[in-house]
Amino acid sequence: MSGWGAVLAAQDVVQTLGGGSQPDAVEARQMQALSLAVHIPIVCFGIAFPAMFLFVEGLYLRTGDETYKALAKRWSKVALVIFAVGVVTGTILSFEFGLLWPEFMASFGEVFGVAFGLEGISFFTEAIFIAIYVYGWGRLSKKVHFLTGIPVVIAGFTGSFTVLAVNAWMNDPEGFDVVAGKVTNPRPFDAMFNDHIWHEIVHMYLAGYIVCGFVVAGVYARAWLKGRRDRYHRTALVVALSFAALASPVQVIVGDWAARQVAETQPLKLAAFEGLTETRKKAPFTLGGYYSEKEGKVKYGIEIPWLLSVLAHHDPNATITGLDSVKASDRPPINIVRIAFQTMIAIGTGLALLGALFFVTWLRKKRLPKSRLFYLAVMLAGPASFVALISGWITTEVGRQPWIVYKVMRTEQAVTQADGLEIGYIFLVLVYVALAGGVWWLLRRLASTPPQKEVAH
Amino acid sequence: MAEICLAYVILGVTAYAIFGGADFGAGFWDLTAGTARGGGRVRGMIQRSMAPVWEANHVWLIFLFVIVWTAFPVAFGSIFSTLSIPLFLAAIGIIFRGAAFVFRGQAATMREAKVLGAMFALSSVLIPYFFGAAAGGIASGRVKVGNAAGDMIDSWVNPTSALIGVLAVVTGANVAAVYLAGDSERAEQPDLVEAFRRRALGSGLLAGLVAIGGLFVVRSDARDLFDGLTSGTGLIMVIVSAVGGAATLALVLTRRFNLARVTSGVAVAAICVGWVFAQDPYFLPGELTLEQAAASDATLTALTVVVALGMIILIPSLYYLYRLVLKGQLDQEFEPLDQRFRPLEAGGSPPPKAGH
Ligand code: HDD
Ligand code: HEM
Ligand code: HEM
């Protein structure tokens, strides 16, 4: 990539494998994004479902009520199927690291790789114990069986933590030096415990509970509207809804924390969230509208004075860095980032309100809300939280562009030089469509079996 | 430190070759089991044996990737860019295979089970072939250092690749047949014991023949590798492998399947270890020595410690899983799968309890 030399800042890394130009960079980015967009919603269930079915099994152990057992067993079987899909899609991601970004891996593998080592161990543990748990129903003593579920929950957390540590590191690269274009002196643990991991893990972990909770609750809300209101369905609905409803208001607070961290380490990303062109104090927050490159401002939006300064730094007089602080080629695509960010916030606020409504009714009246509208909203909340999740990732990842490692390596530099990526891309899309169809078919099949069957023996 | 990390790589390759290979091999027998009716029992046994362990077995592959990209990043980038075609095909195969296997577990009609079964079985044969072909490209020195610097086609379409690809399929099938014979015995299904015993003997003989014939292929196509395999530690390992293979045949013949499980594993492991010794001191033969390939010391140390600590958790967990499996404690819960495949045998409609 000879043309880059003049453009790059001193920090920039020379490609370790020494590449030429890559014709297929766009396909590579889209394949990566597509695969992540498939994997991440699936692993939300790997994060949250185990805690949910263990909670229900705990109720069973305390009360001996077979309804709880039937529910926990059913959920754990569904979780095993989804887990398998998580495994194959996660494997694809691991392949893609090498297939799409060999230059990135060759340059930085030694910096962030150790986190993945821990990830591998976590998912290993998770795979072992989820199998024991699901196939051990009725075979192990009740207490041992319950205990075998605990490593699944822990490993889901540590696995997510370590993967996210890598993503956080890409946003806030630490733990290495660049000397004459070479990455040297890697400090793997500094890299892992960077400043972005803390909000990312909390935010993503909660997102897992929100997505899983609302999707599951949505299934039972539909059954509820269709008149299936026995104890089994009621328990399922209340448990799933409680998890989601607890997580969603907290998510707003964590989101605010995330935004403040971004303001500190990636001011340009924050500027892209808001389409803020000039660096200024008392920066406004603009709701809706779209960013016009030509005029360098957001059009047709509703401007709320000072709010951005307040949100980002909790101080109306705080200075916010604008996009004009760097040249155009160093800015992320503003509209994508901005629309994604605002979508997430809108949905996040809505979900928090829905969760609060459920809790207030539950605590004050000790019953589920009566209105049909509430159940329709719960059904809608599942897909909406999916959208919020993907929007959040678009915010983070596209907001980081044009860098793959923030301010150190550009995405174009990292890509493979193997040709014919578009063929692979088309293939992958078809495979994912088939996979989605298969999962849909399978979940419907599982749902169509009456729950009594779970405790028949 | 580089040596310890190399040992982890060997561990990953070996464990995946044995356990992952056995799962692929099971798919091979699924593919060749015959008509839905005649092969129903064989397929039922395969489903039942694999279900609780295949995900854990699969993670060895992830383990291997992670170690290589952390400890030997330049080699990882070079291998994946040059061998992107077979590796991409293997990746696609992995999606199909995992999904089809899980979905088949829930199939209610024979037609569904057939379509999914075919997908599962076919990809079970293709994946080890492509992995083997990729390994052959590495072993025969066809991967060059750089971003897609080696030949995109010749690196995996060549005699050594073909050999190792076929060998991977056949040895996987052999290990699988041995395991399945043992599992059938535990499940008290004498007809299946016989069926898998025959398959174990046949595939064992075939694996031996391919290996011996393969030496000539390697000799003409990858002379350095051949020299490594026929001298020093490489040679010892080849002999260990041959002995392991022969012992497996003898044990299967005399129906001592549990011991045969061990020896068939040894035969595969010895070849993997022998390969590494054969190309010593290179990581990528002719291109990159182990020392050149290794990451900085800080990284190697961190990885060594992290993985060692991880093993403290993993080894007892794996032990617990396999012990439960071998004691048949997770078997009974197969009831749903088992039952679902009974209709295949009878050719009828699903039984009322099929919904577990
Ligand atoms: C159910 C999903 C969900 C919901 C309801 C929200 N978010 Fe979010 N958000 C995510 C799911 C998500 C995520 C899991 O997709 C991201 C991507 C990276 C990350 O750590 O979390 C994310 C990233 C992310 C970032 C970028 C962090 C970075 O680049 O490092 C910010 C500033 C926010 N979020 C802010 C918010 C605010 C203010 C919300 C509430 C009103 C909110 N999020 C609700
Ligand atoms: C680029 C990034 C990623 C890679 C390379 C990756 C890789 C993998 C791999 C290889 C597996 C399978 C493990 C097994 O075989 O058991 C997996 C599963 C999983 N991943 Fe990812 N992953 C990525 C992103 C994420 C993210 C962002 C999260 C969540 C925060 C996540 C959470 C999980 C979880 C919880 C599982 C367990 C399987 C499941 O529950 O479905 N991963 N991942
Ligand atoms: C835990 C790890 C990671 C997570 C969770 C993650 C998440 C995401 C998501 C959700 C997107 C989609 C944005 C969209 O839909 O447009 C994305 C885009 C992308 N990711 Fe990441 N990512 C991770 C690691 C990586 C790694 C390791 C690479 C490269 C080696 C990478 C490179 C990219 C690129 C190039 C894009 C496309 C950006 C664009 O469209 O301009 N990401 N990522």
Coordinates of C-alpha atoms in Angstrom, one line a residue, chain A residues 16-19 31 73-74 77 80-81 83-85 87-88 90-92 94-99 102-103 105-114 116-121 123-125 127-132 134-140 144 148 184-189 413-419 423-425 427-428 431-432 434-435 438-439 441-442 445-446 449 453-454 456-457, chain B residues 51-63 65-67 69-71 73-78 80-81 83-85 87-92 94-99 102-104 106-109 112 116 131 145-148 152 294-299 302-303 306-311 313-314 317-318 320-321 324 328-337 352-356:
Chain A
T16 CA 3.9 -7.2 9.1
L17 CA 3.2 -9.4 6.1
G18 CA 4.0 -6.7 3.6
G19 CA 1.0 -6.4 1.4
M31 CA -18.6 -10.3 5.7
K73 CA -36.0 -28.4 31.4
R74 CA -37.7 -27.0 28.4
K77 CA -33.1 -27.7 25.8
L80 CA -28.6 -26.1 24.0
V81 CA -29.9 -25.8 20.5
F83 CA -25.8 -22.7 22.0
A84 CA -24.9 -25.1 19.1
V85 CA -25.8 -22.3 16.6
V87 CA -20.8 -22.4 18.5
V88 CA -20.9 -22.7 14.7
G90 CA -18.5 -18.2 16.6
T91 CA -16.3 -20.6 14.8
I92 CA -16.9 -18.8 11.5
S94 CA -12.6 -17.2 14.3
F95 CA -11.9 -18.4 10.8
E96 CA -12.7 -14.9 9.5
F97 CA -10.0 -13.4 11.6
G98 CA -7.5 -15.3 9.6
L99 CA -9.3 -15.4 6.3
P102 CA -4.4 -11.8 8.2
E103 CA -2.4 -8.6 8.4
M105 CA -3.7 -10.8 13.2
A106 CA 0.0 -11.0 12.1
S107 CA 0.6 -7.5 13.5
F108 CA -1.4 -7.6 16.7
G109 CA -2.1 -11.3 17.5
E110 CA 0.5 -11.3 20.2
V111 CA -1.0 -8.2 21.8
F112 CA -4.6 -9.2 22.2
G113 CA -4.4 -13.0 21.7
V114 CA -4.1 -13.9 25.4
F116 CA -8.8 -15.1 23.3
G117 CA -6.9 -17.8 25.1
L118 CA -9.2 -17.2 28.1
E119 CA -12.2 -17.0 25.8
G120 CA -11.3 -20.5 24.5
I121 CA -11.1 -21.9 27.9
F123 CA -16.3 -21.7 26.0
F124 CA -14.8 -25.0 26.5
T125 CA -16.1 -25.1 30.1
A127 CA -19.7 -26.5 26.2
I128 CA -18.8 -29.3 28.7
F129 CA -21.2 -28.2 31.4
I130 CA -24.2 -27.3 29.3
A131 CA -24.0 -30.8 27.8
I132 CA -23.9 -32.4 31.3
V134 CA -29.1 -30.8 29.6
Y135 CA -28.4 -34.5 29.3
G136 CA -28.2 -34.9 33.0
W137 CA -31.8 -34.1 33.8
G138 CA -33.2 -36.8 36.0
R139 CA -29.8 -38.7 35.9
L140 CA -27.8 -36.7 38.4
V144 CA -25.5 -31.9 41.6
T148 CA -23.5 -28.3 37.0
T184 CA 7.0 -4.2 19.9
N185 CA 6.9 -4.9 23.6
P186 CA 3.5 -6.4 23.9
R187 CA 1.9 -6.3 27.4
P188 CA -1.0 -8.6 27.0
F189 CA -2.7 -7.8 30.3
Q413 CA -4.3 -2.1 5.8
A414 CA -5.6 -5.2 7.7
V415 CA -7.4 -7.0 5.0
T416 CA -6.4 -10.1 3.1
Q417 CA -5.1 -10.1 -0.4
A418 CA -6.7 -13.3 -1.4
D419 CA -9.0 -12.7 -4.3
I423 CA -17.9 -15.5 -4.1
G424 CA -17.3 -16.3 -0.4
Y425 CA -19.6 -13.5 0.6
F427 CA -22.0 -18.2 -0.2
L428 CA -22.0 -17.0 3.4
V431 CA -25.7 -20.2 4.4
Y432 CA -26.9 -17.8 7.0
A434 CA -30.5 -21.4 5.5
L435 CA -29.4 -21.4 9.1
G438 CA -33.5 -24.0 10.2
V439 CA -33.5 -22.4 13.6
W441 CA -38.2 -24.5 12.0
L442 CA -36.6 -26.1 15.0
R445 CA -41.0 -27.7 16.6
L446 CA -39.8 -27.4 20.2
T449 CA -44.6 -30.0 22.2
K453 CA -44.0 -34.1 28.4
E454 CA -41.0 -32.6 30.1
A456 CA -43.4 -37.4 32.2
H457 CA -40.6 -39.5 33.6
Chain B
A51 CA -24.8 -35.6 21.1
P52 CA -23.3 -34.9 24.6
V53 CA -19.7 -34.5 23.5
W54 CA -19.5 -33.0 20.0
E55 CA -19.5 -29.4 21.1
A56 CA -16.7 -30.0 23.6
N57 CA -14.8 -31.9 21.0
H58 CA -15.2 -29.1 18.6
V59 CA -13.7 -26.5 20.9
W60 CA -10.3 -28.0 20.4
L61 CA -10.3 -26.4 17.0
I62 CA -10.9 -23.0 18.5
F63 CA -8.2 -23.7 21.1
F65 CA -6.6 -21.3 16.4
V66 CA -6.2 -19.1 19.4
I67 CA -2.9 -20.5 20.4
W69 CA -2.7 -16.6 16.3
T70 CA -1.4 -15.5 19.7
A71 CA 1.9 -17.3 19.9
P73 CA 0.8 -14.6 14.6
V74 CA 2.8 -14.2 11.4
A75 CA 2.4 -17.9 10.6
F76 CA -1.3 -17.6 11.3
G77 CA -1.7 -14.7 8.9
S78 CA 0.3 -16.5 6.2
F80 CA -4.9 -18.4 6.5
S81 CA -4.4 -16.0 3.6
L83 CA -4.9 -21.5 2.3
S84 CA -8.1 -19.4 2.4
I85 CA -10.0 -21.7 -0.1
L87 CA -10.2 -23.3 5.1
F88 CA -13.3 -21.3 3.9
L89 CA -14.8 -24.5 2.6
A90 CA -14.1 -26.2 5.9
A91 CA -15.7 -23.3 7.8
I92 CA -18.8 -23.6 5.7
I94 CA -18.7 -26.7 10.0
I95 CA -21.9 -24.6 9.9
F96 CA -23.8 -27.2 7.9
R97 CA -22.6 -30.0 9.9
G98 CA -23.2 -28.6 13.4
A99 CA -26.6 -27.2 12.4
V102 CA -28.6 -30.6 16.0
F103 CA -31.6 -30.2 13.8
R104 CA -31.7 -33.9 13.0
Q106 CA -35.4 -32.9 16.6
A107 CA -36.6 -34.3 13.3
A108 CA -40.0 -35.8 13.5
T109 CA -40.5 -37.4 10.1
E112 CA -36.6 -34.4 7.5
L116 CA -30.6 -33.3 7.5
F131 CA -8.3 -29.6 7.0
V145 CA 5.4 -15.9 4.6
G146 CA 3.2 -13.0 3.6
N147 CA -0.3 -12.0 2.8
A148 CA -1.5 -14.7 0.4
M152 CA -3.8 -20.2 -3.8
A294 CA 7.3 -17.0 17.9
A295 CA 5.7 -13.9 19.4
S296 CA 7.5 -11.8 22.0
D297 CA 8.4 -13.4 25.3
A298 CA 5.9 -11.4 27.3
T299 CA 3.1 -12.8 25.2
A302 CA 1.3 -14.9 29.5
L303 CA -0.3 -17.4 27.2
V306 CA -3.2 -18.6 31.2
V307 CA -3.6 -21.9 29.4
A308 CA -1.9 -23.8 32.2
L309 CA -4.3 -22.2 34.7
G310 CA -7.2 -23.0 32.3
M311 CA -6.2 -26.6 32.2
I313 CA -10.3 -26.1 35.3
L314 CA -10.6 -27.9 31.9
S317 CA -14.2 -30.9 33.7
L318 CA -13.4 -32.9 30.6
Y320 CA -16.1 -35.5 34.5
L321 CA -17.9 -35.3 31.2
L324 CA -20.3 -39.6 32.9
G328 CA -23.6 -44.3 30.5
Q329 CA -25.0 -41.6 32.9
L330 CA -25.9 -39.2 30.2
D331 CA -27.2 -42.0 27.9
Q332 CA -30.7 -42.4 29.2
E333 CA -31.6 -38.9 28.5
F334 CA -31.1 -39.8 24.9
E335 CA -34.5 -41.3 25.1
P336 CA -35.9 -38.6 22.8
L337 CA -33.3 -39.1 20.1
P352 CA -46.5 -40.1 20.9
K353 CA -43.6 -39.4 23.3
A354 CA -41.3 -38.0 20.6
G355 CA -41.5 -34.5 22.0
H356 CA -39.0 -34.7 24.8

